[in-house]
């Protein structure tokens, strides 16, 4: 892996190593603020899957779950490698973030809104845009009007529109971004894809990132670990993309499950970790054993 003097470390590495530090909250706040087009203030980072150092997902999944000053929860997840059921993983993550807000005796009014931000470094789904946004809208079947919140119900909600209660989903397809950065969000997309941060950026999060995310500012040991991370990630990605393409061709006529099995076999032949195989294909460990992969 070659590096330049002004190269900044990858965002997923920063999330895992640096962004949980309160001194660096401003970086994550910058990304979220640019995406949601509103000022975001993080008050704490909550427990999430990648807080636990697990070697099996070290190169694949990185997530941060944060609470803002309104009590709302933002789940930011980076997925580096192809995963067949990634959209369902997003749904699971949001559902978990909602249910974890309540104890058994809590009232439902204590549930706060959840924002899901997924940064995909692989070809997720079909479409040509780099940014997708989804929210649940509740409208009259005959009138097409949005369901509102009555005056009596306002104390239980933070909005006058029912749709604002439900989670919102943002999907950033990094590989699809190919534009000159003019807006703060485009500057963030440029950084996510290339590691480049413009000298004249005005975004507070990127300004802070320029201070703390420099490759050259890391110790020799950290630099070496980062190089290993990057090299391993590239190797895993190449193996999964190759196996996916070959498995798709061989399994196309046989059905979805057979396609997953073919991909898993290709990955196994390239000595990819079994946990990466299950994440990439959606097969379970029981499936791996059953089909003698």
Short mmCIF file of C-alpha atoms in Angstrom, two decimals:
data_model
loop_
_atom_site.label_atom_id
_atom_site.label_comp_id
_atom_site.label_asym_id
_atom_site.label_seq_id
_atom_site.Cartn_x
_atom_site.Cartn_y
_atom_site.Cartn_z
CA UNK A 1 0.00 0.00 0.00
CA UNK A 2 1.49 3.32 -1.10
CA UNK A 3 0.83 6.47 0.89
CA UNK A 4 1.32 10.17 0.23
CA UNK A 5 2.41 12.84 2.67
CA UNK A 6 -1.09 14.34 2.88
CA UNK A 7 -3.02 11.07 2.78
CA UNK A 8 -5.73 10.65 5.38
CA UNK A 9 -6.69 7.32 6.86
CA UNK A 10 -9.87 5.58 5.80
CA UNK A 11 -13.09 6.54 7.52
CA UNK A 12 -13.86 2.99 8.65
CA UNK A 13 -10.47 2.74 10.36
CA UNK A 14 -11.07 6.11 12.00
CA UNK A 15 -14.48 4.95 13.24
CA UNK A 16 -12.97 1.89 14.84
CA UNK A 17 -9.92 3.57 16.35
CA UNK A 18 -10.57 7.29 16.84
CA UNK A 19 -14.14 8.52 16.44
CA UNK A 20 -15.40 7.03 19.71
CA UNK A 21 -13.16 9.49 21.52
CA UNK A 22 -15.23 12.49 22.64
CA UNK A 23 -12.45 14.80 21.46
CA UNK A 24 -13.13 13.61 17.92
CA UNK A 25 -16.95 13.60 17.95
CA UNK A 26 -16.83 16.66 15.68
CA UNK A 27 -15.72 14.49 12.74
CA UNK A 28 -18.74 12.17 12.93
CA UNK A 29 -20.98 15.15 13.66
CA UNK A 30 -19.78 16.73 10.43
CA UNK A 31 -20.75 13.76 8.29
CA UNK A 32 -24.16 13.36 9.92
CA UNK A 33 -24.89 17.10 9.76
CA UNK A 34 -23.99 17.26 6.06
CA UNK A 35 -26.20 14.26 5.33
CA UNK A 36 -29.24 15.26 7.38
CA UNK A 37 -28.80 18.96 6.57
CA UNK A 38 -29.13 19.88 10.22
CA UNK A 39 -26.68 20.62 13.01
CA UNK A 40 -25.80 17.43 14.87
CA UNK A 41 -24.37 17.36 18.38
CA UNK A 42 -23.28 13.96 19.70
CA UNK A 43 -23.40 13.55 23.46
CA UNK A 44 -22.27 9.93 23.71
CA UNK A 45 -21.33 6.84 21.72
CA UNK A 46 -23.36 3.78 22.66
CA UNK A 47 -22.38 0.13 22.69
CA UNK A 48 -22.35 -1.42 19.22
CA UNK A 49 -21.18 -4.65 17.61
CA UNK A 50 -17.81 -3.39 16.46
CA UNK A 51 -16.96 -1.99 19.90
CA UNK A 52 -15.98 -5.58 20.56
CA UNK A 53 -12.68 -6.41 18.91
CA UNK A 54 -13.60 -9.47 16.86
CA UNK A 55 -10.93 -10.59 14.42
CA UNK A 56 -13.54 -12.24 12.20
CA UNK A 57 -15.28 -8.98 11.28
CA UNK A 58 -12.21 -6.78 11.63
CA UNK A 59 -11.98 -6.05 7.91
CA UNK A 60 -15.64 -6.12 6.98
CA UNK A 61 -18.10 -4.38 9.27
CA UNK A 62 -17.52 -1.24 11.30
CA UNK A 63 -20.29 0.61 13.06
CA UNK A 64 -20.85 3.44 15.49
CA UNK A 65 -24.06 4.10 17.38
CA UNK A 66 -24.40 7.63 18.75
CA UNK A 67 -26.97 9.63 20.67
CA UNK A 68 -27.52 13.30 19.91
CA UNK A 69 -28.64 16.12 22.18
CA UNK A 70 -32.30 15.35 21.39
CA UNK A 71 -32.01 11.75 22.52
CA UNK A 72 -32.20 10.53 18.92
CA UNK A 73 -29.98 7.62 17.90
CA UNK A 74 -27.84 7.57 14.78
CA UNK A 75 -26.44 4.26 13.57
CA UNK A 76 -23.51 4.75 11.19
CA UNK A 77 -22.33 1.55 9.56
CA UNK A 78 -19.55 0.89 7.07
CA UNK A 79 -19.75 -2.32 5.07
CA UNK A 80 -16.54 -2.98 3.17
CA UNK A 81 -17.26 -6.31 1.50
CA UNK A 82 -20.16 -7.71 -0.48
CA UNK A 83 -22.96 -9.10 1.67
CA UNK A 84 -25.93 -10.75 0.02
CA UNK A 85 -28.46 -9.79 2.71
CA UNK A 86 -27.06 -6.38 3.66
CA UNK A 87 -30.42 -4.58 3.39
CA UNK A 88 -31.88 -6.97 5.95
CA UNK A 89 -28.86 -6.33 8.15
CA UNK A 90 -29.73 -2.62 8.03
CA UNK A 91 -33.28 -3.44 9.11
CA UNK A 92 -32.02 -5.59 11.98
CA UNK A 93 -29.64 -2.87 13.17
CA UNK A 94 -32.40 -0.26 13.27
CA UNK A 95 -34.84 -2.60 15.00
CA UNK A 96 -32.22 -3.42 17.62
CA UNK A 97 -31.48 0.28 18.18
CA UNK A 98 -35.18 0.88 18.80
CA UNK A 99 -35.82 -2.01 21.19
CA UNK A 100 -32.67 -1.34 23.21
CA UNK A 101 -34.06 2.06 24.20
CA UNK A 102 -36.70 0.49 26.45
CA UNK A 103 -36.67 -1.68 29.53
CA UNK A 104 -39.62 -3.97 30.20
CA UNK A 105 -41.59 -1.38 32.19
CA UNK A 106 -40.83 1.69 30.08
CA UNK A 107 -43.55 3.53 28.20
CA UNK A 108 -43.36 3.60 24.43
CA UNK A 109 -43.16 7.38 24.46
CA UNK A 110 -39.54 7.02 25.59
CA UNK A 111 -38.60 5.71 22.16
CA UNK A 112 -36.61 8.26 20.18
CA UNK A 113 -36.19 8.50 16.44
CA UNK A 114 -33.46 6.40 14.81
CA UNK A 115 -31.41 7.42 11.77
CA UNK A 116 -29.59 4.69 9.87
CA UNK A 117 -26.58 5.69 7.76
CA UNK A 118 -25.01 2.88 5.75
CA UNK A 119 -21.78 3.44 3.84
CA UNK A 120 -21.36 0.68 1.25
CA UNK A 121 -18.00 0.08 -0.40
CA UNK A 122 -19.42 -2.56 -2.73
CA UNK A 123 -22.03 -2.63 -5.49
CA UNK A 124 -25.18 -2.68 -3.39
CA UNK A 125 -28.40 -3.30 -5.29
CA UNK A 126 -29.33 -1.68 -8.59
CA UNK A 127 -29.30 2.02 -9.37
CA UNK A 128 -27.02 4.78 -10.61
CA UNK A 129 -27.23 7.26 -7.72
CA UNK A 130 -24.64 7.40 -4.95
CA UNK A 131 -27.12 8.55 -2.30
CA UNK A 132 -30.44 6.93 -1.39
CA UNK A 133 -32.89 8.02 1.31
CA UNK A 134 -35.89 6.17 2.67
CA UNK A 135 -38.56 6.94 5.24
CA UNK A 136 -41.94 5.52 6.13
CA UNK A 137 -44.82 7.75 5.07
CA UNK A 138 -48.33 7.12 6.34
CA UNK A 139 -50.94 8.56 3.98
CA UNK A 140 -54.64 8.27 3.45
CA UNK A 141 -55.47 5.65 0.86
CA UNK A 142 -58.22 7.84 -0.62
CA UNK A 143 -57.08 11.35 0.28
CA UNK A 144 -53.29 10.92 0.00
CA UNK A 145 -52.91 13.21 3.02
CA UNK A 146 -50.24 12.43 5.62
CA UNK A 147 -51.46 11.22 8.98
CA UNK A 148 -50.96 13.97 11.52
CA UNK A 149 -50.59 14.00 15.30
CA UNK A 150 -53.54 15.32 17.28
CA UNK A 151 -53.14 17.96 20.00
CA UNK A 152 -53.80 15.35 22.66
CA UNK A 153 -50.98 13.18 21.32
CA UNK A 154 -48.37 15.90 20.90
CA UNK A 155 -46.92 15.37 24.39
CA UNK A 156 -45.86 11.86 23.38
CA UNK A 157 -44.19 12.89 20.13
CA UNK A 158 -41.64 15.38 18.87
CA UNK A 159 -43.41 16.01 15.59
CA UNK A 160 -46.81 16.86 14.19
CA UNK A 161 -46.47 14.27 11.41
CA UNK A 162 -46.68 10.54 12.11
CA UNK A 163 -44.04 9.75 9.50
CA UNK A 164 -41.40 11.63 11.49
CA UNK A 165 -41.63 9.07 14.29
CA UNK A 166 -40.34 6.19 12.21
CA UNK A 167 -36.69 5.50 11.30
CA UNK A 168 -35.01 7.12 8.34
CA UNK A 169 -32.52 5.30 6.17
CA UNK A 170 -29.58 6.71 4.24
CA UNK A 171 -27.46 4.55 1.94
CA UNK A 172 -24.21 5.94 0.55
CA UNK A 173 -22.95 3.89 -2.40
CA UNK A 174 -19.38 5.10 -2.37
CA UNK A 175 -18.30 3.49 -5.65
CA UNK A 176 -21.02 5.38 -7.55
CA UNK A 177 -19.77 8.83 -6.56
CA UNK A 178 -18.01 10.44 -9.48
CA UNK A 179 -18.43 14.20 -9.33
CA UNK A 180 -16.61 17.39 -8.51
CA UNK A 181 -17.25 18.20 -4.84
CA UNK A 182 -19.23 21.42 -4.47
CA UNK A 183 -21.29 20.82 -1.33
CA UNK A 184 -20.23 19.61 2.14
CA UNK A 185 -21.90 16.25 1.48
CA UNK A 186 -20.05 15.87 -1.82
CA UNK A 187 -16.81 16.71 -0.02
CA UNK A 188 -17.57 13.89 2.42
CA UNK A 189 -18.29 11.49 -0.45
CA UNK A 190 -15.00 12.47 -2.04
CA UNK A 191 -13.16 11.74 1.20
CA UNK A 192 -14.98 8.42 1.69
CA UNK A 193 -14.06 7.28 -1.81
CA UNK A 194 -10.55 8.67 -2.28
CA UNK A 195 -9.25 9.74 1.12
CA UNK A 196 -8.80 13.27 -0.23
CA UNK A 197 -9.85 16.35 1.75
CA UNK A 198 -9.72 19.71 -0.03
CA UNK A 199 -7.40 22.33 1.45
CA UNK A 200 -10.18 24.94 1.31
CA UNK A 201 -12.92 22.86 2.92
CA UNK A 202 -15.16 24.74 5.36
CA UNK A 203 -16.90 21.68 6.80
CA UNK A 204 -16.15 21.50 10.57
CA UNK A 205 -15.98 17.72 10.54
CA UNK A 206 -13.52 17.58 7.65
CA UNK A 207 -11.44 20.37 9.18
CA UNK A 208 -11.12 18.28 12.33
CA UNK A 209 -10.40 15.19 10.24
CA UNK A 210 -7.50 17.01 8.61
CA UNK A 211 -6.00 17.51 12.06
CA UNK A 212 -6.31 13.99 13.46
CA UNK A 213 -6.64 11.55 10.54
CA UNK A 214 -3.27 12.05 8.88
CA UNK A 215 -1.43 8.84 8.09
CA UNK A 216 1.92 10.46 8.87
CA UNK A 217 0.75 11.46 12.35
CA UNK A 218 0.36 7.81 13.41
CA UNK A 219 3.12 5.87 15.12
CA UNK A 220 5.15 3.39 13.10
CA UNK A 221 3.28 0.52 14.75
CA UNK A 222 -0.10 2.07 13.90
CA UNK A 223 1.01 2.70 10.32
CA UNK A 224 2.04 -0.90 9.93
CA UNK A 225 -1.23 -2.15 11.40
CA UNK A 226 -3.14 0.17 9.07
CA UNK A 227 -1.20 -1.18 6.05
CA UNK A 228 -2.02 -4.76 7.08
CA UNK A 229 -5.67 -3.79 7.48
CA UNK A 230 -5.80 -2.22 4.02
CA UNK A 231 -3.94 -5.10 2.32
CA UNK A 232 -6.12 -7.72 3.98
CA UNK A 233 -9.26 -5.79 3.06
CA UNK A 234 -8.19 -5.61 -0.59
CA UNK A 235 -7.43 -9.34 -0.64
CA UNK A 236 -10.80 -10.23 0.89
CA UNK A 237 -12.61 -7.90 -1.50
CA UNK A 238 -10.92 -9.36 -4.58
CA UNK A 239 -11.71 -12.89 -3.45
CA UNK A 240 -15.37 -12.11 -2.77
CA UNK A 241 -15.90 -10.22 -6.03
CA UNK A 242 -14.30 -13.04 -8.03
CA UNK A 243 -16.27 -15.72 -6.21
CA UNK A 244 -19.51 -13.76 -6.52
CA UNK A 245 -19.11 -13.33 -10.28
CA UNK A 246 -18.21 -16.97 -10.86
CA UNK A 247 -20.81 -18.26 -8.41
CA UNK A 248 -23.52 -16.10 -9.99
CA UNK A 249 -22.75 -17.51 -13.44
CA UNK A 250 -22.70 -21.12 -12.24
CA UNK A 251 -25.67 -20.82 -9.92
CA UNK A 252 -27.93 -18.64 -12.07
CA UNK A 253 -29.88 -21.54 -13.52
CA UNK A 254 -30.13 -23.43 -10.25
CA UNK A 255 -31.68 -20.83 -7.96
CA UNK A 256 -30.74 -18.40 -5.21
CA UNK A 257 -29.61 -20.95 -2.60
CA UNK A 258 -27.42 -22.76 -5.10
CA UNK A 259 -25.86 -19.45 -6.08
CA UNK A 260 -24.96 -18.78 -2.45
CA UNK A 261 -23.43 -22.24 -2.15
CA UNK A 262 -21.34 -21.74 -5.29
CA UNK A 263 -20.05 -18.42 -4.00
CA UNK A 264 -19.24 -19.97 -0.63
CA UNK A 265 -17.28 -22.79 -2.30
CA UNK A 266 -15.26 -20.30 -4.33
CA UNK A 267 -14.42 -18.32 -1.20
CA UNK A 268 -13.53 -21.44 0.75
CA UNK A 269 -11.14 -22.49 -2.02
CA UNK A 270 -9.36 -19.14 -1.60
CA UNK A 271 -9.02 -19.66 2.18
CA UNK A 272 -11.37 -16.82 3.11
CA UNK A 273 -12.35 -16.87 6.80
CA UNK A 274 -15.57 -18.81 7.43
CA UNK A 275 -17.20 -15.85 9.18
CA UNK A 276 -16.54 -13.63 6.17
CA UNK A 277 -18.10 -16.33 3.99
CA UNK A 278 -21.29 -16.39 6.05
CA UNK A 279 -21.52 -12.58 5.98
CA UNK A 280 -20.94 -12.40 2.23
CA UNK A 281 -23.40 -15.14 1.27
CA UNK A 282 -26.04 -15.06 3.96
CA UNK A 283 -25.50 -18.76 4.64
CA UNK A 284 -25.37 -19.92 8.24
CA UNK A 285 -22.68 -22.02 9.88
CA UNK A 286 -25.21 -24.86 9.81
CA UNK A 287 -25.56 -24.42 6.03
CA UNK A 288 -21.78 -24.52 5.65
CA UNK A 289 -21.66 -27.82 7.50
CA UNK A 290 -24.77 -29.23 5.79
CA UNK A 291 -23.49 -28.63 2.27
CA UNK A 292 -19.94 -29.66 3.19
CA UNK A 293 -18.45 -26.36 2.07
#
